[in-house]
Each structure stands twice: as structure tokens, then as C-alpha cells.
Coordinates of N, CA and C in Angstrom, one line a residue:
M23 N 29.6 -30.4 -26.8 CA 28.4 -30.1 -26.1 C 28.6 -29.5 -24.8
S24 N 29.6 -30.0 -24.1 CA 29.9 -29.5 -22.8 C 30.3 -28.0 -22.8
K25 N 31.0 -27.5 -23.8 CA 31.4 -26.1 -23.9 C 30.1 -25.3 -24.2
I26 N 29.2 -25.8 -25.0 CA 28.0 -25.0 -25.3 C 27.2 -24.9 -24.0
W27 N 27.1 -26.0 -23.2 CA 26.3 -26.0 -22.0 C 27.0 -25.0 -21.0
D28 N 28.3 -25.0 -20.9 CA 29.0 -24.1 -20.0 C 28.7 -22.7 -20.4
Y29 N 28.8 -22.4 -21.7 CA 28.5 -21.0 -22.1 C 27.1 -20.6 -21.8
L30 N 26.1 -21.5 -22.2 CA 24.7 -21.2 -21.9 C 24.4 -21.1 -20.4
G31 N 25.0 -22.0 -19.6 CA 24.8 -21.9 -18.2 C 25.3 -20.6 -17.6
W32 N 26.5 -20.1 -18.0 CA 27.0 -18.9 -17.4 C 26.1 -17.7 -18.0
S33 N 25.7 -17.8 -19.2 CA 24.8 -16.8 -19.8 C 23.5 -16.7 -19.0
I34 N 22.9 -17.8 -18.7 CA 21.7 -17.8 -18.0 C 21.9 -17.2 -16.6
I35 N 22.9 -17.6 -15.9 CA 23.2 -17.0 -14.6 C 23.4 -15.5 -14.7
F36 N 24.2 -15.1 -15.7 CA 24.4 -13.6 -15.9 C 23.1 -12.9 -16.1
L37 N 22.3 -13.4 -17.0 CA 21.1 -12.7 -17.4 C 20.1 -12.7 -16.2
T38 N 20.1 -13.8 -15.4 CA 19.2 -13.8 -14.2 C 19.7 -12.8 -13.2
G39 N 21.0 -12.7 -13.0 CA 21.5 -11.7 -12.1 C 21.2 -10.3 -12.5
L40 N 21.3 -10.1 -13.8 CA 21.0 -8.8 -14.4 C 19.6 -8.4 -14.2
G41 N 18.7 -9.4 -14.4 CA 17.3 -9.2 -14.2 C 16.9 -8.8 -12.8
I42 N 17.6 -9.5 -11.8 CA 17.3 -9.3 -10.4 C 17.8 -7.8 -10.0
I43 N 19.0 -7.5 -10.5 CA 19.5 -6.1 -10.2 C 18.6 -5.1 -10.8
S44 N 18.1 -5.3 -12.0 CA 17.2 -4.4 -12.7 C 15.9 -4.2 -11.9
F45 N 15.3 -5.4 -11.5 CA 14.1 -5.3 -10.7 C 14.3 -4.5 -9.4
Y46 N 15.3 -4.7 -8.7 CA 15.5 -3.9 -7.4 C 15.9 -2.5 -7.7
G47 N 16.5 -2.2 -8.8 CA 16.8 -0.9 -9.2 C 15.5 -0.1 -9.6
M48 N 14.6 -0.8 -10.3 CA 13.3 -0.2 -10.6 C 12.5 0.1 -9.4
A49 N 12.5 -0.9 -8.4 CA 11.8 -0.7 -7.2 C 12.4 0.5 -6.4
R50 N 13.7 0.7 -6.4 CA 14.3 1.8 -5.8 C 13.9 3.1 -6.4
I51 N 13.9 3.1 -7.8 CA 13.6 4.3 -8.5 C 12.1 4.7 -8.2
D52 N 11.2 3.7 -8.2 CA 9.8 3.9 -7.8 C 9.7 4.5 -6.4
R53 N 10.4 3.9 -5.5 CA 10.4 4.4 -4.1 C 10.8 5.9 -4.0
V54 N 11.9 6.2 -4.7 CA 12.4 7.6 -4.7 C 11.4 8.5 -5.4
R55 N 10.8 8.1 -6.5 CA 9.8 8.9 -7.1 C 8.6 9.1 -6.2
Q56 N 8.1 8.1 -5.6 CA 7.0 8.2 -4.7 C 7.3 9.1 -3.5
Q57 N 8.5 9.0 -3.0 CA 8.9 9.9 -1.9 C 8.9 11.4 -2.3
A58 N 9.4 11.6 -3.5 CA 9.4 13.0 -4.0 C 8.0 13.5 -4.1
Q59 N 7.1 12.7 -4.6 CA 5.7 13.1 -4.8 C 5.0 13.3 -3.4
I60 N 5.4 12.5 -2.4 CA 4.8 12.7 -1.1 C 5.3 14.0 -0.5
E61 N 6.6 14.3 -0.6 CA 7.2 15.5 -0.1 C 6.5 16.7 -0.8
A62 N 6.3 16.7 -2.1 CA 5.7 17.8 -2.8 C 4.2 17.9 -2.3
Y63 N 3.5 16.8 -2.1 CA 2.2 16.9 -1.5 C 2.1 17.6 -0.2
V64 N 3.0 17.2 0.7 CA 3.0 17.7 2.1 C 3.4 19.2 2.1
N65 N 4.4 19.6 1.2 CA 4.8 21.0 1.1 C 3.8 21.9 0.5
Q66 N 2.8 21.4 -0.1 CA 1.7 22.2 -0.7 C 1.0 23.1 0.3
G67 N 0.8 22.5 1.4 CA 0.0 23.2 2.4 C -1.5 22.7 2.3
P68 N -2.2 22.8 3.4 CA -3.6 22.3 3.4 C -4.5 22.8 2.4
E69 N -4.4 24.1 2.0 CA -5.3 24.6 1.0 C -5.2 23.9 -0.3
S70 N -3.9 23.8 -0.8 CA -3.6 23.1 -2.0 C -3.9 21.6 -2.0
Q71 N -3.7 21.0 -0.8 CA -3.9 19.6 -0.7 C -5.4 19.2 -1.0
E72 N -6.3 20.2 -0.6 CA -7.7 19.9 -0.9 C -8.0 19.8 -2.3
K73 N -7.2 20.4 -3.2 CA -7.4 20.4 -4.6 C -6.5 19.4 -5.3
S74 N -5.7 18.7 -4.6 CA -4.8 17.7 -5.1 C -5.5 16.5 -5.6
P75 N -4.8 15.7 -6.5 CA -5.4 14.4 -6.9 C -5.2 13.3 -5.8
Y76 N -4.5 13.7 -4.7 CA -4.1 12.8 -3.7 C -5.0 13.0 -2.4
F77 N -5.5 12.0 -1.8 CA -6.2 12.0 -0.6 C -5.2 12.3 0.6
G78 N -4.0 11.7 0.4 CA -2.9 11.8 1.4 C -1.9 10.7 1.1
Y79 N -1.3 10.2 2.2 CA -0.4 9.1 2.1 C -0.5 8.2 3.3
I80 N -0.1 6.9 3.1 CA -0.1 5.9 4.2 C 1.4 5.5 4.4
R81 N 1.7 5.3 5.7 CA 3.1 4.9 6.0 C 3.0 3.7 7.0
F82 N 4.0 2.8 6.7 CA 4.1 1.6 7.5 C 5.5 1.8 8.2
P83 N 5.6 2.4 9.4 CA 6.9 2.7 10.0 C 7.8 1.5 10.2
Q84 N 7.3 0.3 10.5 CA 8.2 -0.8 10.8 C 8.9 -1.2 9.5
Y85 N 8.4 -0.9 8.3 CA 9.0 -1.3 7.1 C 9.5 -0.2 6.2
Q86 N 9.4 1.0 6.7 CA 9.8 2.2 6.0 C 9.2 2.3 4.6
V87 N 7.9 2.1 4.5 CA 7.2 2.1 3.3 C 6.2 3.2 3.4
E88 N 6.2 4.1 2.4 CA 5.2 5.2 2.3 C 4.6 5.1 0.9
R89 N 3.2 5.3 0.8 CA 2.6 5.3 -0.5 C 1.5 6.3 -0.6
L90 N 1.4 7.0 -1.7 CA 0.3 8.0 -1.9 C -1.0 7.3 -2.1
I91 N -2.1 7.9 -1.6 CA -3.4 7.5 -1.8 C -4.1 8.5 -2.8
R92 N -4.5 7.9 -3.8 CA -5.0 8.8 -4.9 C -6.6 8.7 -5.0
Y93 N -7.2 9.8 -5.3 CA -8.6 9.8 -5.6 C -8.9 9.2 -7.0
G94 N -10.1 8.8 -7.3 CA -10.4 8.3 -8.6 C -11.0 6.9 -8.5
D95 N -11.3 6.3 -9.7 CA -11.8 5.0 -9.8 C -10.7 4.0 -9.2
P96 N -11.1 3.2 -8.2 CA -10.1 2.3 -7.6 C -9.3 1.4 -8.5
N97 N -10.0 0.9 -9.5 CA -9.3 0.0 -10.5 C -8.2 0.7 -11.2
Q98 N -8.5 1.9 -11.7 CA -7.6 2.7 -12.5 C -6.4 3.2 -11.6
V99 N -6.8 3.6 -10.4 CA -5.8 4.1 -9.5 C -4.8 3.0 -9.1
V100 N -5.3 1.9 -8.8 CA -4.5 0.7 -8.3 C -3.6 0.3 -9.5
D101 N -4.2 0.2 -10.7 CA -3.4 -0.2 -11.9 C -2.3 0.8 -12.2
A102 N -2.4 2.0 -11.7 CA -1.4 3.1 -11.9 C -0.4 3.1 -10.8
S103 N -0.4 2.0 -10.0 CA 0.6 1.8 -8.9 C 0.4 2.8 -7.7
Y104 N -0.8 3.1 -7.4 CA -1.2 3.9 -6.3 C -2.1 3.1 -5.4
I105 N -2.3 3.6 -4.2 CA -3.3 3.1 -3.3 C -4.6 3.8 -3.6
G106 N -5.8 3.1 -3.7 CA -7.0 3.7 -4.0 C -8.0 3.6 -2.9
I107 N -9.0 4.4 -2.9 CA -10.1 4.4 -1.9 C -11.2 3.6 -2.4
F108 N -11.6 2.6 -1.6 CA -12.7 1.7 -1.9 C -14.0 2.3 -1.2
G109 N -15.0 2.5 -2.0 CA -16.2 3.1 -1.4 C -16.2 4.6 -1.3
S110 N -16.9 5.1 -0.4 CA -17.0 6.6 -0.2 C -15.8 7.2 0.5
V111 N -15.6 8.4 0.2 CA -14.5 9.1 0.8 C -15.0 9.8 2.1
P112 N -14.3 9.4 3.2 CA -14.8 10.0 4.5 C -14.5 11.5 4.6
K113 N -15.4 12.2 5.2 CA -15.1 13.7 5.5 C -14.3 13.9 6.7
D114 N -14.5 13.0 7.7 CA -13.8 13.2 9.0 C -13.3 11.8 9.5
L115 N -12.0 11.6 9.4 CA -11.4 10.3 9.8 C -11.5 10.0 11.3
Q116 N -11.8 11.0 12.1 CA -12.0 10.8 13.5 C -13.3 10.1 13.9
V117 N -14.3 10.1 12.9 CA -15.6 9.5 13.1 C -16.0 8.6 12.0
E118 N -15.3 8.6 10.9 CA -15.7 7.7 9.8 C -14.5 6.7 9.5
S119 N -14.9 5.7 8.8 CA -13.9 4.7 8.4 C -13.4 5.0 6.9
L120 N -12.2 4.5 6.7 CA -11.6 4.6 5.3 C -11.2 3.2 4.9
L121 N -11.6 2.8 3.7 CA -11.2 1.6 3.1 C -10.2 1.8 2.0
L122 N -9.0 1.2 2.0 CA -8.0 1.4 1.0 C -7.7 0.1 0.3
V123 N -7.5 0.1 -1.0 CA -7.1 -1.1 -1.8 C -5.8 -0.8 -2.5
G124 N -5.1 -1.9 -2.7 CA -3.9 -1.8 -3.5 C -3.4 -3.2 -3.9
H125 N -2.7 -3.2 -5.0 CA -2.1 -4.5 -5.5 C -1.1 -5.0 -4.5
S126 N -0.9 -6.3 -4.5 CA 0.1 -6.9 -3.6 C 1.4 -6.9 -4.4
R127 N 2.0 -5.8 -4.6 CA 3.2 -5.6 -5.4 C 4.3 -4.9 -4.4
T128 N 5.5 -5.1 -4.8 CA 6.6 -4.4 -4.1 C 6.3 -2.9 -4.1
N129 N 6.5 -2.3 -2.9 CA 6.2 -0.8 -2.7 C 4.7 -0.5 -2.8
L130 N 3.8 -1.4 -2.9 CA 2.4 -1.1 -2.9 C 1.9 -1.7 -1.6
F131 N 1.1 -2.7 -1.7 CA 0.5 -3.3 -0.5 C 1.1 -4.7 -0.2
S132 N 2.2 -5.0 -0.7 CA 2.9 -6.3 -0.4 C 3.3 -6.3 1.1
V133 N 3.5 -5.1 1.6 CA 3.9 -5.0 3.1 C 2.7 -5.5 4.0
L134 N 1.5 -5.5 3.5 CA 0.4 -6.0 4.3 C 0.6 -7.4 4.8
H135 N 1.2 -8.2 3.9 CA 1.4 -9.6 4.2 C 2.4 -9.8 5.5
H136 N 3.1 -8.8 5.8 CA 4.1 -8.9 6.9 C 3.6 -8.2 8.2
L137 N 2.6 -7.4 8.0 CA 2.0 -6.7 9.2 C 1.4 -7.7 10.2
Q138 N 1.6 -7.4 11.4 CA 1.1 -8.3 12.5 C 0.1 -7.4 13.4
L139 N -0.6 -8.1 14.2 CA -1.5 -7.4 15.2 C -0.6 -6.5 16.0
K140 N -1.1 -5.3 16.3 CA -0.5 -4.3 17.1 C 0.5 -3.5 16.3
N141 N 0.8 -3.8 15.1 CA 1.7 -3.0 14.3 C 1.0 -1.6 14.0
E142 N 1.9 -0.6 13.9 CA 1.3 0.8 13.7 C 1.2 1.1 12.2
V143 N 0.2 1.8 11.8 CA 0.0 2.3 10.5 C -0.3 3.8 10.6
E144 N 0.4 4.6 9.8 CA 0.1 6.1 9.9 C -0.5 6.5 8.6
L145 N -1.4 7.5 8.7 CA -2.1 8.0 7.6 C -2.1 9.5 7.7
Y146 N -1.6 10.1 6.6 CA -1.5 11.6 6.6 C -2.6 12.1 5.6
H147 N -3.5 13.0 6.2 CA -4.5 13.6 5.4 C -4.8 15.0 5.8
Q148 N -4.7 15.9 4.8 CA -4.9 17.4 5.1 C -4.2 17.9 6.3
A149 N -2.9 17.7 6.3 CA -2.0 18.3 7.4 C -2.2 17.6 8.7
T150 N -2.9 16.5 8.8 CA -3.0 15.7 10.1 C -2.5 14.3 9.9
L151 N -1.7 13.9 10.9 CA -1.2 12.5 10.9 C -2.0 11.7 11.8
Y152 N -2.6 10.6 11.3 CA -3.5 9.7 12.1 C -2.7 8.5 12.4
H153 N -2.8 8.0 13.6 CA -2.1 6.8 14.0 C -3.1 5.6 14.2
Y154 N -2.9 4.5 13.5 CA -3.8 3.4 13.6 C -3.0 2.2 14.1
E155 N -3.7 1.2 14.7 CA -3.0 0.0 15.1 C -3.8 -1.2 14.5
V156 N -3.0 -2.2 13.9 CA -3.7 -3.3 13.3 C -4.3 -4.2 14.5
V157 N -5.6 -4.4 14.3 CA -6.3 -5.2 15.4 C -6.9 -6.5 14.9
K158 N -6.9 -6.7 13.6 CA -7.5 -7.9 13.0 C -7.0 -8.2 11.6
R159 N -6.6 -9.4 11.3 CA -6.3 -9.9 10.0 C -7.3 -10.9 9.6
K160 N -7.7 -10.8 8.3 CA -8.7 -11.8 7.8 C -8.4 -12.1 6.4
I161 N -8.6 -13.4 6.0 CA -8.5 -13.8 4.6 C -9.9 -14.2 4.1
I162 N -10.3 -13.7 3.0 CA -11.7 -14.0 2.5 C -11.5 -14.4 1.0
R163 N -12.6 -14.9 0.5 CA -12.7 -15.2 -1.0 C -12.8 -13.8 -1.7
A164 N -12.4 -13.7 -2.9 CA -12.4 -12.5 -3.6 C -13.8 -11.9 -3.8
D165 N -14.8 -12.8 -3.8 CA -16.2 -12.4 -4.0 C -17.0 -12.2 -2.7
D166 N -16.3 -12.2 -1.6 CA -17.0 -12.1 -0.3 C -16.9 -10.7 0.2
S167 N -18.0 -10.1 0.5 CA -18.1 -8.7 1.0 C -18.6 -8.7 2.4
S168 N -18.7 -9.8 3.1 CA -19.2 -9.9 4.4 C -18.3 -9.1 5.4
F169 N -17.0 -8.9 5.1 CA -16.1 -8.2 6.0 C -16.6 -6.8 6.2
L170 N -17.4 -6.2 5.3 CA -17.9 -4.9 5.5 C -18.8 -4.7 6.8
K171 N -19.4 -5.8 7.2 CA -20.2 -5.8 8.4 C -19.4 -5.7 9.7
E172 N -18.1 -6.0 9.6 CA -17.2 -5.9 10.7 C -16.5 -4.6 10.9
I173 N -16.8 -3.6 10.1 CA -16.2 -2.3 10.2 C -17.0 -1.5 11.1
T174 N -16.2 -0.9 12.1 CA -16.8 0.0 13.1 C -16.0 1.3 12.9
D175 N -16.8 2.4 13.1 CA -16.1 3.7 12.9 C -15.4 4.1 14.2
P176 N -14.3 4.9 14.1 CA -13.5 5.1 13.0 C -12.5 4.0 12.8
M177 N -12.3 3.5 11.6 CA -11.4 2.4 11.3 C -10.7 2.6 10.0
L178 N -9.5 2.1 9.8 CA -8.8 2.0 8.6 C -8.8 0.6 8.1
V179 N -9.3 0.3 6.9 CA -9.4 -1.1 6.5 C -8.5 -1.2 5.2
L180 N -7.5 -2.1 5.2 CA -6.6 -2.2 4.1 C -6.9 -3.6 3.4
I181 N -7.0 -3.5 2.1 CA -7.4 -4.7 1.3 C -6.4 -4.9 0.2
T182 N -5.9 -6.1 0.1 CA -5.0 -6.5 -1.0 C -5.3 -8.0 -1.4
C183 N -4.8 -8.4 -2.6 CA -5.0 -9.7 -3.1 C -3.9 -10.6 -2.5
L184 N -4.2 -11.9 -2.5 CA -3.2 -12.9 -2.2 C -2.7 -13.5 -3.5
N185 N -1.6 -14.2 -3.5 CA -0.9 -14.7 -4.7 C -1.8 -15.4 -5.7
D186 N -2.8 -16.1 -5.2 CA -3.7 -16.8 -6.2 C -4.8 -16.0 -6.7
N187 N -4.9 -14.8 -6.2 CA -5.9 -13.8 -6.7 C -7.3 -14.3 -6.5
Q188 N -7.5 -15.4 -5.8 CA -8.9 -15.9 -5.5 C -9.3 -15.4 -4.2
K189 N -8.4 -14.9 -3.4 CA -8.6 -14.5 -2.0 C -8.1 -13.1 -1.8
R190 N -8.6 -12.5 -0.7 CA -8.2 -11.1 -0.3 C -7.7 -11.2 1.1
L191 N -6.7 -10.4 1.4 CA -6.2 -10.2 2.7 C -6.8 -8.8 3.2
I192 N -7.4 -8.9 4.3 CA -8.0 -7.6 4.9 C -7.4 -7.4 6.2
L193 N -6.9 -6.2 6.5 CA -6.4 -5.8 7.8 C -7.3 -4.7 8.3
F194 N -7.8 -4.8 9.5 CA -8.6 -3.9 10.2 C -7.7 -3.1 11.2
C195 N -7.7 -1.8 11.1 CA -6.9 -1.0 12.0 C -7.7 0.0 12.8
K196 N -7.5 0.1 14.0 CA -8.2 1.0 14.9 C -7.5 2.3 15.0
L197 N -8.2 3.4 15.0 CA -7.7 4.7 15.2 C -7.2 4.9 16.6
N198 N -6.0 5.3 16.8 CA -5.4 5.5 18.2 C -5.6 7.0 18.5
R199 N -5.0 7.9 17.7 CA -5.1 9.3 17.9 C -4.5 10.0 16.8
P200 N -5.0 11.2 16.4 CA -4.4 12.0 15.4 C -3.3 12.8 16.1
A201 N -2.2 13.0 15.4 CA -1.1 13.8 16.0 C -1.3 15.3 15.9

């Protein structure tokens, strides 16, 4: 019995290690794919960007995370591992607010759990880089929309789920300046 347990124990450890390595390898592949898509989007030029399926991309400089923001139904966009736009699409980010949603997964919006007040968030849209600063964090119930009353223009609002999926993490970011 001891030999069987030794064999099974080492097999379980080996398979667990292999699973962890595979997970991090897939996350790296996803990050490289996302980076290539961002570079292709930026290199298109403003005229082509207007016809692109992407609104732009968001960057969290402290964590070296960049993600594309895709047009379309937010549920479908988010399920396809992109960041989606919640509500209407603003025409001018210097005077209107933008609400973004994303799953709390690695390389999506899991980074929101680590962002603190005064952290910088960058948003690239149609050849302009906008700089935002996190000014408020809020946790609400999943069915609570009262946070919408707290949005002042221009603002970037980032929304993701918490682990129990019964609550949402909301980050309010103030526009500093476009570059």
C-alpha cells in the first residue's frame, strides 16, 4: 500500500506542477497574442482605427498589463476575453465618461483588485493616449446600479466581478490629461 501511495503522491505532484506550468504558459501566450493585436491596431493609423472592431486599449502601467477594448454586446465581448463597453460609446473622452467591463481573470480585469487610489490608468483611443487616476474604489451588490449616479464627466469607470460573483468592484478614474 505504501508503494502505491508513493507512486500516486508523486504522480499528483507531477500533474499539479504540469497544470500550473500550462496555466502560466497559456497566460503568457494570451499576453503575447494581445500585444500583437494592440500593435497591429496602433499601426493601422487613425482612419483605419475608426473602422476597427476595437475602441482602443487600456493599460495599467504599474502592472504592465494592456488589454484591447472591443465594440459589441458587452456579454459576448467579455466572454471572448476582451474588455467591453458598458452603456453608450462616448464620442469625446475629454467631456464624456466611459464605462468598461471585464471578467476578473488573469490578463483581463483581475488587475483591478490590486489598483489603489492614485494609480495611473492609460487609455488609447483613435491615436490619443488619455491618462486617468484612480480616485475611488467601491464594492456593490451585482444588482446595484446606484454607482451610476456617482459618475461625473469626464471619467473612466472600470467594473469587474468579485470572486463570489454576487458583488462588483467599481473603480472610478478621473481624467488627468490626454497626451
